[in-house]
mmCIF file of C-alpha atoms in Angstrom:
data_model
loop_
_atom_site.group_PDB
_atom_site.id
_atom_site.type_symbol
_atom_site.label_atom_id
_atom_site.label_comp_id
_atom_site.label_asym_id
_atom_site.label_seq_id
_atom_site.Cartn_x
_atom_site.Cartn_y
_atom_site.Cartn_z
ATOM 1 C CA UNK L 25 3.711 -39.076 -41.194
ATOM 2 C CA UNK L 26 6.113 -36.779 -39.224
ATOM 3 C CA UNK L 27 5.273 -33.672 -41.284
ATOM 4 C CA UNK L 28 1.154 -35.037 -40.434
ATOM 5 C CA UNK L 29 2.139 -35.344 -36.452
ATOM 6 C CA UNK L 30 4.274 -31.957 -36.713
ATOM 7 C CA UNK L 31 1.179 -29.666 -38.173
ATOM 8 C CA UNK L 32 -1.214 -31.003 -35.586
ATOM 9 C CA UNK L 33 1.718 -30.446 -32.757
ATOM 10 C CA UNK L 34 1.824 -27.128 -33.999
ATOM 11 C CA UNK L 35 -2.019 -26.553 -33.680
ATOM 12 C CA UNK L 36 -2.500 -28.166 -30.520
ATOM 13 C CA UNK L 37 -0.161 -25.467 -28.915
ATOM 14 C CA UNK L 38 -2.334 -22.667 -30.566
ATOM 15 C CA UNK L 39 -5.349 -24.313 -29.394
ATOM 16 C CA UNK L 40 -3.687 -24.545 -25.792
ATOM 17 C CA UNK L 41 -2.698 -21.136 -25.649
ATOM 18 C CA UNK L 42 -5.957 -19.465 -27.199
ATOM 19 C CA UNK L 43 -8.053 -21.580 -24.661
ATOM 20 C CA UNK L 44 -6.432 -20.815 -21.331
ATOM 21 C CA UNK L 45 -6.340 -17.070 -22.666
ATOM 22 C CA UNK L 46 -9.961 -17.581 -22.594
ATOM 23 C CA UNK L 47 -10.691 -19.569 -19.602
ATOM 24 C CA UNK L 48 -8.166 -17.246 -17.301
ATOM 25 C CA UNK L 49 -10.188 -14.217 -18.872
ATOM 26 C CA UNK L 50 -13.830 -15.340 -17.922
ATOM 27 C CA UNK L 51 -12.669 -16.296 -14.439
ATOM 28 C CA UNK L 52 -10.355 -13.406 -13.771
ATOM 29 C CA UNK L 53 -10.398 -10.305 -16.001
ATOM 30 C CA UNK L 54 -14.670 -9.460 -16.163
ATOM 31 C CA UNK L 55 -14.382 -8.986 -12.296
ATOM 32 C CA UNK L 56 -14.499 -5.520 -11.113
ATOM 33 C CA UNK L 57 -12.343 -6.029 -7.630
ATOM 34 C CA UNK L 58 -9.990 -9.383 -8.800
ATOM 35 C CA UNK L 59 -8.878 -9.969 -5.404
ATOM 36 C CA UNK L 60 -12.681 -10.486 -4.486
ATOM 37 C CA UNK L 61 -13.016 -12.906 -7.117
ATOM 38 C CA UNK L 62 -10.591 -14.495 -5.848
ATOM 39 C CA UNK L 63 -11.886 -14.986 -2.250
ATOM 40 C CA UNK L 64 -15.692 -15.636 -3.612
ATOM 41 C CA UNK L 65 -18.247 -14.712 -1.385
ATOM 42 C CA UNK L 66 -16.006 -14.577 1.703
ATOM 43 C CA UNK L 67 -14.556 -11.156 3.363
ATOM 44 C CA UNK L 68 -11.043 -10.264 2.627
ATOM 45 C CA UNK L 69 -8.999 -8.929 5.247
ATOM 46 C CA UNK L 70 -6.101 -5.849 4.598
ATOM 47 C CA UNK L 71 -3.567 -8.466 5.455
ATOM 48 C CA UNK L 72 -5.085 -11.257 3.107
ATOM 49 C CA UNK L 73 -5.399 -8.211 0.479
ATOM 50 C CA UNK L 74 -1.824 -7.533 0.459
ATOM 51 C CA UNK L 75 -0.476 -10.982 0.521
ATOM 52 C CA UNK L 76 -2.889 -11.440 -2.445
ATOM 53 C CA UNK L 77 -1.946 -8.024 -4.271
ATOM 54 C CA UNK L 78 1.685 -8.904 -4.195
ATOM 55 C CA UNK L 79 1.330 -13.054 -5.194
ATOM 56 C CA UNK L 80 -0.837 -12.703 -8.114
ATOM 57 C CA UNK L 81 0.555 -9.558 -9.468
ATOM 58 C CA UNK L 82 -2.442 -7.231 -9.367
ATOM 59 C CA UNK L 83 -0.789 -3.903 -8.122
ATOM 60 C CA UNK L 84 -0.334 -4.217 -12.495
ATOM 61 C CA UNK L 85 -3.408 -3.101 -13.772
ATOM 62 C CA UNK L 86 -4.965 -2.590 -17.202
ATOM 63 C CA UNK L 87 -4.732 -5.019 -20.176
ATOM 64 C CA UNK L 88 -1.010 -5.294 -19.608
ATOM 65 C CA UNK L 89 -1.147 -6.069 -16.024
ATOM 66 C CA UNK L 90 -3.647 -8.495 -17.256
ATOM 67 C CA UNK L 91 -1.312 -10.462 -19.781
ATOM 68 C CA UNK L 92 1.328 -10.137 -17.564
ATOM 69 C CA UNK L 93 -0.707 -12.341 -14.984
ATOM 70 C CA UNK L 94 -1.652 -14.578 -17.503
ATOM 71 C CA UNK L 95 1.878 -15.527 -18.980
ATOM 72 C CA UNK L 96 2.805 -15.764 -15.455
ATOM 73 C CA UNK L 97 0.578 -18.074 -14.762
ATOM 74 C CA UNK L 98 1.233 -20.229 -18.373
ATOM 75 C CA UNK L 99 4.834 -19.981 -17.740
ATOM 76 C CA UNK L 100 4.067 -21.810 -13.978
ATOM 77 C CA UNK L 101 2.108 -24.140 -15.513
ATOM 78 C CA UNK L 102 4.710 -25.205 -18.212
ATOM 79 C CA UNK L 103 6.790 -26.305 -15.759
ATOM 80 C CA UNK L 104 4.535 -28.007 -13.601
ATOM 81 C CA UNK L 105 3.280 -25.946 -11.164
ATOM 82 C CA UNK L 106 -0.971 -25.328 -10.791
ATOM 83 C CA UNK L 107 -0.884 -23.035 -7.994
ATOM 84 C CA UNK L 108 -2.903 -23.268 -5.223
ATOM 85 C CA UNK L 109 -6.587 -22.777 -4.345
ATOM 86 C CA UNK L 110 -8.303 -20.468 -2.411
ATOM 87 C CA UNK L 111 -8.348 -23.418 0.441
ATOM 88 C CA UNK L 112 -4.479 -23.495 0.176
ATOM 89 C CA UNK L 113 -3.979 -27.064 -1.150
ATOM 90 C CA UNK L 114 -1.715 -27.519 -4.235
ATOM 91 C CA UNK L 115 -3.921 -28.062 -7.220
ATOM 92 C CA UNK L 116 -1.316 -30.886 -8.500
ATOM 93 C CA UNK L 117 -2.259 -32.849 -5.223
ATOM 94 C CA UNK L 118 -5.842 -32.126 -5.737
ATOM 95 C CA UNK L 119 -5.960 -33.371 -9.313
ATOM 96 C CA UNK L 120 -3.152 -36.100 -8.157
ATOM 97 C CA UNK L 121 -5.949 -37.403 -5.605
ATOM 98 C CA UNK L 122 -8.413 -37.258 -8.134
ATOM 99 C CA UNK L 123 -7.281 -38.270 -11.693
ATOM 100 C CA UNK L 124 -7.003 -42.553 -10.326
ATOM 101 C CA UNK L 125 -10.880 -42.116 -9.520
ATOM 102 C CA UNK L 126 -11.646 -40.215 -12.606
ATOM 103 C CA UNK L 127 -9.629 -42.821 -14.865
ATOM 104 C CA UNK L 128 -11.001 -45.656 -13.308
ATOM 105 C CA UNK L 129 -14.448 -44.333 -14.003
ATOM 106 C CA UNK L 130 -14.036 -43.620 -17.926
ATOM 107 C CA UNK L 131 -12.142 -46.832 -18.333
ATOM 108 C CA UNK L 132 -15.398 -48.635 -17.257
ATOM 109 C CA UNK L 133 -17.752 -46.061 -19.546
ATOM 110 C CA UNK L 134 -15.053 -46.762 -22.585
ATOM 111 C CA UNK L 135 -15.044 -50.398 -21.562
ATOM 112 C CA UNK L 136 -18.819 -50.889 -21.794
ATOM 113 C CA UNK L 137 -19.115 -48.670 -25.039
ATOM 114 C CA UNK L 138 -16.969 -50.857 -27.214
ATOM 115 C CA UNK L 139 -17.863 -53.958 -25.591
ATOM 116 C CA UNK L 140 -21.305 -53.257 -25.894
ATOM 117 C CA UNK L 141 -21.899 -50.390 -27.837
ATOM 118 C CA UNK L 142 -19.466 -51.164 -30.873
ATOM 119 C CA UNK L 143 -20.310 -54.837 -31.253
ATOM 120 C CA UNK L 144 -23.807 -54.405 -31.272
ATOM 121 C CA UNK L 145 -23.499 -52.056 -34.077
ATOM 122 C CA UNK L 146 -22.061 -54.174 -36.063
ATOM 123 C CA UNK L 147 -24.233 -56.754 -35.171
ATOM 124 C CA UNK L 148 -27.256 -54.224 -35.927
ATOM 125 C CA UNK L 149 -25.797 -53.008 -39.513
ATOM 126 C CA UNK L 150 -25.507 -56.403 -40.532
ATOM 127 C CA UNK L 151 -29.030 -57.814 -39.914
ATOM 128 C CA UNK L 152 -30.191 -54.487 -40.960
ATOM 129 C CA UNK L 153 -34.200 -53.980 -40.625
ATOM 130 C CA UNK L 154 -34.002 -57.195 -38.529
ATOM 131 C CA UNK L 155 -35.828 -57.401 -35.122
ATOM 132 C CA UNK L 156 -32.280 -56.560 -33.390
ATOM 133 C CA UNK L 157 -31.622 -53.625 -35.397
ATOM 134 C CA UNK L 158 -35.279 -52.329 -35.028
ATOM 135 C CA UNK L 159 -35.198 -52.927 -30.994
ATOM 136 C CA UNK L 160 -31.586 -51.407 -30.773
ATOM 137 C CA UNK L 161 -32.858 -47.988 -32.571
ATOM 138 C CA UNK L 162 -35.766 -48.163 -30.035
ATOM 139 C CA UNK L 163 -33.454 -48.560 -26.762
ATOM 140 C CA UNK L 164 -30.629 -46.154 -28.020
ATOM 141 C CA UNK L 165 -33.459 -43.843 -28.842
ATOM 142 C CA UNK L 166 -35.310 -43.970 -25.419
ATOM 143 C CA UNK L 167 -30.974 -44.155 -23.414
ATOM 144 C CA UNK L 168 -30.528 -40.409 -25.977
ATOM 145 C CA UNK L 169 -33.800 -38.795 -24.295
ATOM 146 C CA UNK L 170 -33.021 -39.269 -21.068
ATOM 147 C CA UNK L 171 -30.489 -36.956 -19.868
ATOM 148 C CA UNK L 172 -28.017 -37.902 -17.640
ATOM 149 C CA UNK L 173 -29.012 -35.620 -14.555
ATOM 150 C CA UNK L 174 -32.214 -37.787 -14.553
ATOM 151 C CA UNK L 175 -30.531 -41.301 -15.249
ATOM 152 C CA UNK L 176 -28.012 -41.200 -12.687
ATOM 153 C CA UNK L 177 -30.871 -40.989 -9.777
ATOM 154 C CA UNK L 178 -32.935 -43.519 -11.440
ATOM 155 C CA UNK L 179 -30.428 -45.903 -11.541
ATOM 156 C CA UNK L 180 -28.871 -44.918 -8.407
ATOM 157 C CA UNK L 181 -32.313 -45.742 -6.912
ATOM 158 C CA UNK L 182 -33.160 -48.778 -8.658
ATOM 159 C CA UNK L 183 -29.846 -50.556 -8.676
ATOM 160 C CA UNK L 184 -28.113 -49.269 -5.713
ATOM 161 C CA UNK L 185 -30.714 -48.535 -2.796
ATOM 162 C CA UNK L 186 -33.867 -50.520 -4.132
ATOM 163 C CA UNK L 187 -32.783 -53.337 -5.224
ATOM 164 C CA UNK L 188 -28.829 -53.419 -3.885
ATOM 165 C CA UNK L 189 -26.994 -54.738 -6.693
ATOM 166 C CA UNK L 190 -24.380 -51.954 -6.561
ATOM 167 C CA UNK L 191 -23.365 -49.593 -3.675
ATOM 168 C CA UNK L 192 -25.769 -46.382 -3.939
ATOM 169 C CA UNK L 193 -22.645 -44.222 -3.461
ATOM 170 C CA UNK L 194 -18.806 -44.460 -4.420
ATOM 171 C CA UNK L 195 -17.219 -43.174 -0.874
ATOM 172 C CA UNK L 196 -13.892 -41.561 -0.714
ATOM 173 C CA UNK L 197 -11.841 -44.464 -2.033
ATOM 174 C CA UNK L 198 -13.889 -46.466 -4.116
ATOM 175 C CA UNK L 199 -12.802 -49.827 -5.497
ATOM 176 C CA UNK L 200 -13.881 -51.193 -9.351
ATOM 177 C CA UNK L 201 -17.092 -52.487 -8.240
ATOM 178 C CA UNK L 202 -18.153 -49.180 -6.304
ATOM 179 C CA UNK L 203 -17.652 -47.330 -9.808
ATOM 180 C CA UNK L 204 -19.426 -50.545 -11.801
ATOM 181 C CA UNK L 205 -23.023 -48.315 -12.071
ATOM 182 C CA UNK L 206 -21.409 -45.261 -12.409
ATOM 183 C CA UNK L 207 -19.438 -46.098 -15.212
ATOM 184 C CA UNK L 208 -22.262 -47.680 -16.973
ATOM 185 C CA UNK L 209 -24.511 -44.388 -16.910
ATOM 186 C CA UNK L 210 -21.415 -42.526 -17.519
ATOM 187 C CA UNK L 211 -21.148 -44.608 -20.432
ATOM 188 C CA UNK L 212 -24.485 -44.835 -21.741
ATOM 189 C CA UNK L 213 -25.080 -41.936 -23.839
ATOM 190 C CA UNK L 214 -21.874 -42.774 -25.295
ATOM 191 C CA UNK L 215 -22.899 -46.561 -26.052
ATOM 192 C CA UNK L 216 -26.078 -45.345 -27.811
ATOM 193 C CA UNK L 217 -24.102 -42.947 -29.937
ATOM 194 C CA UNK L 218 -21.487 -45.477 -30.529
ATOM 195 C CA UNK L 219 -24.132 -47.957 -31.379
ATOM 196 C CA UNK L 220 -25.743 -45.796 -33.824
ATOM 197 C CA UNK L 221 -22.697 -44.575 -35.837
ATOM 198 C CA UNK L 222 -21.562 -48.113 -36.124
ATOM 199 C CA UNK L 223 -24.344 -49.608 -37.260
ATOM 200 C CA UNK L 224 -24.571 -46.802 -40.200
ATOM 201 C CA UNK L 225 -21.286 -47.232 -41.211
ATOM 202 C CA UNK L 226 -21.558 -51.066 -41.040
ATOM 203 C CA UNK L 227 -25.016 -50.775 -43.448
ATOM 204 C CA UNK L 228 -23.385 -48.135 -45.609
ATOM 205 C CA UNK L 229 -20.167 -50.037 -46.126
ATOM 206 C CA UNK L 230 -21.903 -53.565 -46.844
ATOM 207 C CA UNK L 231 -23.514 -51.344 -49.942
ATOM 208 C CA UNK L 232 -19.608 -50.520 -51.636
ATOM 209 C CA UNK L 233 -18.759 -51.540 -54.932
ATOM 210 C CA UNK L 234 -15.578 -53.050 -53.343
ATOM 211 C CA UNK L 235 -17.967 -55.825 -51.388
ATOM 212 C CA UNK L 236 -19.965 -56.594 -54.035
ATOM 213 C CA UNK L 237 -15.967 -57.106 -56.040
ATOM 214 C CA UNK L 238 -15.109 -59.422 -52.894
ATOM 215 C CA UNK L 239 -18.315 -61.240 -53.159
ATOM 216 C CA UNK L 240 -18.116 -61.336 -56.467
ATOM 217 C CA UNK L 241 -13.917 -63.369 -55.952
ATOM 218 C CA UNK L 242 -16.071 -65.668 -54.193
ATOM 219 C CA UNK L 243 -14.841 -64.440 -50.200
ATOM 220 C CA UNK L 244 -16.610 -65.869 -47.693
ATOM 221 C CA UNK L 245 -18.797 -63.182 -45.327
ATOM 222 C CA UNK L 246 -16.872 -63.560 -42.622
ATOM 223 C CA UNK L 247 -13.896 -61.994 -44.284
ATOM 224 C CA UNK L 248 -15.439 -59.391 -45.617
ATOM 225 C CA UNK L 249 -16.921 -58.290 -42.846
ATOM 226 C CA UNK L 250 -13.905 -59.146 -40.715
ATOM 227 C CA UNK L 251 -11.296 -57.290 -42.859
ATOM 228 C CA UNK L 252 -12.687 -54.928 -45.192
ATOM 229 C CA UNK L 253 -16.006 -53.750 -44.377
ATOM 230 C CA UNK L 254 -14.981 -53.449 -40.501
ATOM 231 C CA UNK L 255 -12.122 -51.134 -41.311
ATOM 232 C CA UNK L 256 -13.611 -48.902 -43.329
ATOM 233 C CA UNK L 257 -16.674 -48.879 -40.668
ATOM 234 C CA UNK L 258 -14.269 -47.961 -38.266
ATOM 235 C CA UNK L 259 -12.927 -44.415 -38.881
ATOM 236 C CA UNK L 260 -15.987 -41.980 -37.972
ATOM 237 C CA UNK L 261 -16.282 -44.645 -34.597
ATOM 238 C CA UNK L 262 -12.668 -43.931 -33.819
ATOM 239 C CA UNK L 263 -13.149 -39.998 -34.497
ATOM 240 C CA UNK L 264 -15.969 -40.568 -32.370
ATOM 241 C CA UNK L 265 -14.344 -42.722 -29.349
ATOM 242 C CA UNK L 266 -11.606 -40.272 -29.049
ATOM 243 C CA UNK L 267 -13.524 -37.023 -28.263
ATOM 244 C CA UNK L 268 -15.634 -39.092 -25.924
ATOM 245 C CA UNK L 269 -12.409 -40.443 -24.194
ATOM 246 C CA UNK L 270 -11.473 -36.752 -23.454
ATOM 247 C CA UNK L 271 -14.967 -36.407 -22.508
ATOM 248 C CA UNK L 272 -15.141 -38.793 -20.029
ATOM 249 C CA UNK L 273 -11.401 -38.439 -18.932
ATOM 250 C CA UNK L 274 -12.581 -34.847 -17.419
ATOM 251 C CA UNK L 275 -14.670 -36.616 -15.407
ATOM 252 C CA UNK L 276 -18.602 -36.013 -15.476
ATOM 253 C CA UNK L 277 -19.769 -33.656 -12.653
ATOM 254 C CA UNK L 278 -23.231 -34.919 -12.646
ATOM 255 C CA UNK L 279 -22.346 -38.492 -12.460
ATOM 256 C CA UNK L 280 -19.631 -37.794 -10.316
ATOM 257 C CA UNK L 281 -21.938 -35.942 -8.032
ATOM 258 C CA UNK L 282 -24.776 -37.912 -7.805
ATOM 259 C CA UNK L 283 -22.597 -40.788 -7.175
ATOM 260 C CA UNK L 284 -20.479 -39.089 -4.635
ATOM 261 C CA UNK L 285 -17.307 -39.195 -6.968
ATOM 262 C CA UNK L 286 -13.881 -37.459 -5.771
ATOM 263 C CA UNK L 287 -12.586 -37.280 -8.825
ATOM 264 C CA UNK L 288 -11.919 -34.373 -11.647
ATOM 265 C CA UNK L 289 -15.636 -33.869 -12.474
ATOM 266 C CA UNK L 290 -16.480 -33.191 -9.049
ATOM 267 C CA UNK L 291 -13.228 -31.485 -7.641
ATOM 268 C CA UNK L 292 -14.214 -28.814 -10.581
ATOM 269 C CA UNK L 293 -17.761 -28.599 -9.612
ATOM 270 C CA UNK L 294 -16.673 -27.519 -5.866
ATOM 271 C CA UNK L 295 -14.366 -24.915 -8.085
ATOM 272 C CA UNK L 296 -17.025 -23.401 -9.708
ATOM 273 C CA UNK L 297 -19.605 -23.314 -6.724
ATOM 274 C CA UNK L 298 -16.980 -22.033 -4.287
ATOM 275 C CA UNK L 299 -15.671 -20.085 -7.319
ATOM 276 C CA UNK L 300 -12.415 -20.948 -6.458
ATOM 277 C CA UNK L 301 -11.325 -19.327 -9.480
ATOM 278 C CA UNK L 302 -7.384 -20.653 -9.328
ATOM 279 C CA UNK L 303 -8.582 -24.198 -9.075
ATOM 280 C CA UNK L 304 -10.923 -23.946 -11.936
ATOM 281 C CA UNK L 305 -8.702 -22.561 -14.520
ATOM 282 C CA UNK L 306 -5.912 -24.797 -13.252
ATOM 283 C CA UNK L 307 -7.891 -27.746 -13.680
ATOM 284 C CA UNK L 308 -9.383 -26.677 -16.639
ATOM 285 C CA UNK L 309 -5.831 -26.344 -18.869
ATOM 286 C CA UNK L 310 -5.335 -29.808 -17.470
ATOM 287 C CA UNK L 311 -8.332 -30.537 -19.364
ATOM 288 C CA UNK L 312 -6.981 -28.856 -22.582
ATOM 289 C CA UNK L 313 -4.777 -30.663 -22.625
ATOM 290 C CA UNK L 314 -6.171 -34.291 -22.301
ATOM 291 C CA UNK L 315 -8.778 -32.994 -24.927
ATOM 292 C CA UNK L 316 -5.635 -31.800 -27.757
ATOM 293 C CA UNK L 317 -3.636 -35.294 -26.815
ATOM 294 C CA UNK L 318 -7.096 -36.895 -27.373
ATOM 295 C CA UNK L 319 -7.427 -35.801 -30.597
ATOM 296 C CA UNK L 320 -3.875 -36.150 -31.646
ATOM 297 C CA UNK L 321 -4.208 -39.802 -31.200
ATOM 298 C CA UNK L 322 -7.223 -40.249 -33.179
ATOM 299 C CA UNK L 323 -5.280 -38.566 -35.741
ATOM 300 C CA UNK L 324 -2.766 -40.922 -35.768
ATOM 301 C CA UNK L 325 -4.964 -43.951 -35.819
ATOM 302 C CA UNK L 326 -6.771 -42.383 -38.744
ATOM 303 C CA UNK L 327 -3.477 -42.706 -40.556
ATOM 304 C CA UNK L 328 -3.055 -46.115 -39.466
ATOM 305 C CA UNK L 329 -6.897 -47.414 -40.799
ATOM 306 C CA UNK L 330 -6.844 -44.951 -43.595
ATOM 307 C CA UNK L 331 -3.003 -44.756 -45.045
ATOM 308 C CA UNK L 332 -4.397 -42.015 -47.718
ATOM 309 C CA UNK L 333 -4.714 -39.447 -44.505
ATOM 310 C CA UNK L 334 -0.980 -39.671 -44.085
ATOM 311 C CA UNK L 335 -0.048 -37.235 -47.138
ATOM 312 C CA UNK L 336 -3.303 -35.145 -47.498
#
């Protein structure tokens, strides 16, 4: 297990590296006049040029003024510190302000996947070709062709200004229920997914030779289902679960939007439209690294469903 945790430790730091290379170099190094990127759109004064020049290191030009800024930069950001954006506010306090919102959001979307999602999966590959299973594929189908930038209104309309069951908008410092409808469309691409991948893996594990052996030993369904065939069902929805918790831990910038959000999703959104190109690289190794630690756990808890992954 240690030698299994140290190998993907080891690739997680070559995935960190190799992706901030690649994020600081789209932002940064295709810009003809870097101090302009910096600023965006707005003028740039000889004063702000200099103070600029001589913080980010761009009197060094050429590929190895270019490396030089990033490892700069990485070696900052190993030891905490994000910078600042082109508005002047620390990054950490940016992201500090809006990680509680963003968390609070894709603990709702994760809650209402498994609660929902996972259990009527199972549900759905057990009575396979039943009138459940036939009206879950419908719904899933119909939640997967809507995209998300056209949900979000419709439900934002429906539920929250139409009808009123939720608040229409989050506000700066929303509570649980404020983020109750967001985190449910958040959610619901990932619910049909989940659905759908369970319920496969349910169907296709109720067909093993090993529960036809249990049946056979006389086990009562329940057990079988319970223990065994629930398991086994498991590992591709846990695979699945993790990359969507890093998915919805970076917040969703159209959900977040719509909804009026301040958290990650949206605070990266402003980044890119402003192209406040310090705050969106910044928030974007955050990102990396929620995404690696994300998958290192699933890794893990395949070797605690499946104890053959440990030595492979």
């Amino acid at each position: 297990m240690f030698r299994f945790i140290l190998r993907r430790l080891l690739q997680m730091v070559l995935a960190f590296f190799g992706t901030t290379l690649i994020v600081y170099a789209l932002m940064f190094a295709g810009q003809g006049d870097p101090i302009q990127a910096l600023a965006g759109e707005r003028p740039v004064t000889a004063a702000q040029r200099a103070y600029l020049t001589e913080k980010f290191h761009l009197d060094k030009t050429g590929i190895d003024g270019f490396f030089y800024r990033y490892f700069d930069y990485v070696t900052n950001l190993l030891q905490g510190d994000l910078g600042q954006s082109l508005t002047g506010r620390q990054i950490g306090d940016i992201l500090a302000a809006a990680w509680p919102v963003t968390i609070k959001l894709a603990l709702i979307a994760m809650a209402v996947t498994i609660l929902v999602g996972v259990t009527a999966g199972v549900l759905a590959g057990i009575r396979r070709a039943s009138i459940f299973d036939n009206s879950t594929l419908l719904l899933t189908l119909l939640v997967l062709g809507i995209p998300t930038i056209v949900l979000a209104p419709l439900a934002q309309y429906f539920l929250g200004v139409k009808w009123q069951l939720f608040p229409p908008t989050a506000g700066a410092e929303p509570d649980l229920y404020a983020l109750l409808l967001p985190g449910i469309v958040l959610g619901s691409l990932s619910l049909a997914t989940a659905l759908r991948l369970t319920r496969t893996s349910v169907a296709e594990n109720l067909r093993a030779d090993y529960v036809r052996t249990a049946r056979s030993k006389g086990l009562v369904k329940r057990r079988i289902v319970g223990i065994h065939v629930l398991r086994n069902s498991l590992i591709p929805v846990v695979t699945f679960l993790g990359v969507e918790l890093g998915n919805l831990m970076s917040g969703a910038i159209i959900t977040e939007g719509v909804f009026n959000i301040p958290g990650v999703g949206f605070n990266l959104f402003r980044g890119i439209r402003t192209e406040d190109g310090p705050l969106v690289v910044g928030i974007v190794s955050v990102l990396v690294v929620v995404y690696l630690v994300s998958n290192l756990v699933v890794d893990v808890l395949y070797a605690v469903l499946d104890p053959r992954i440990r030595y492979e």
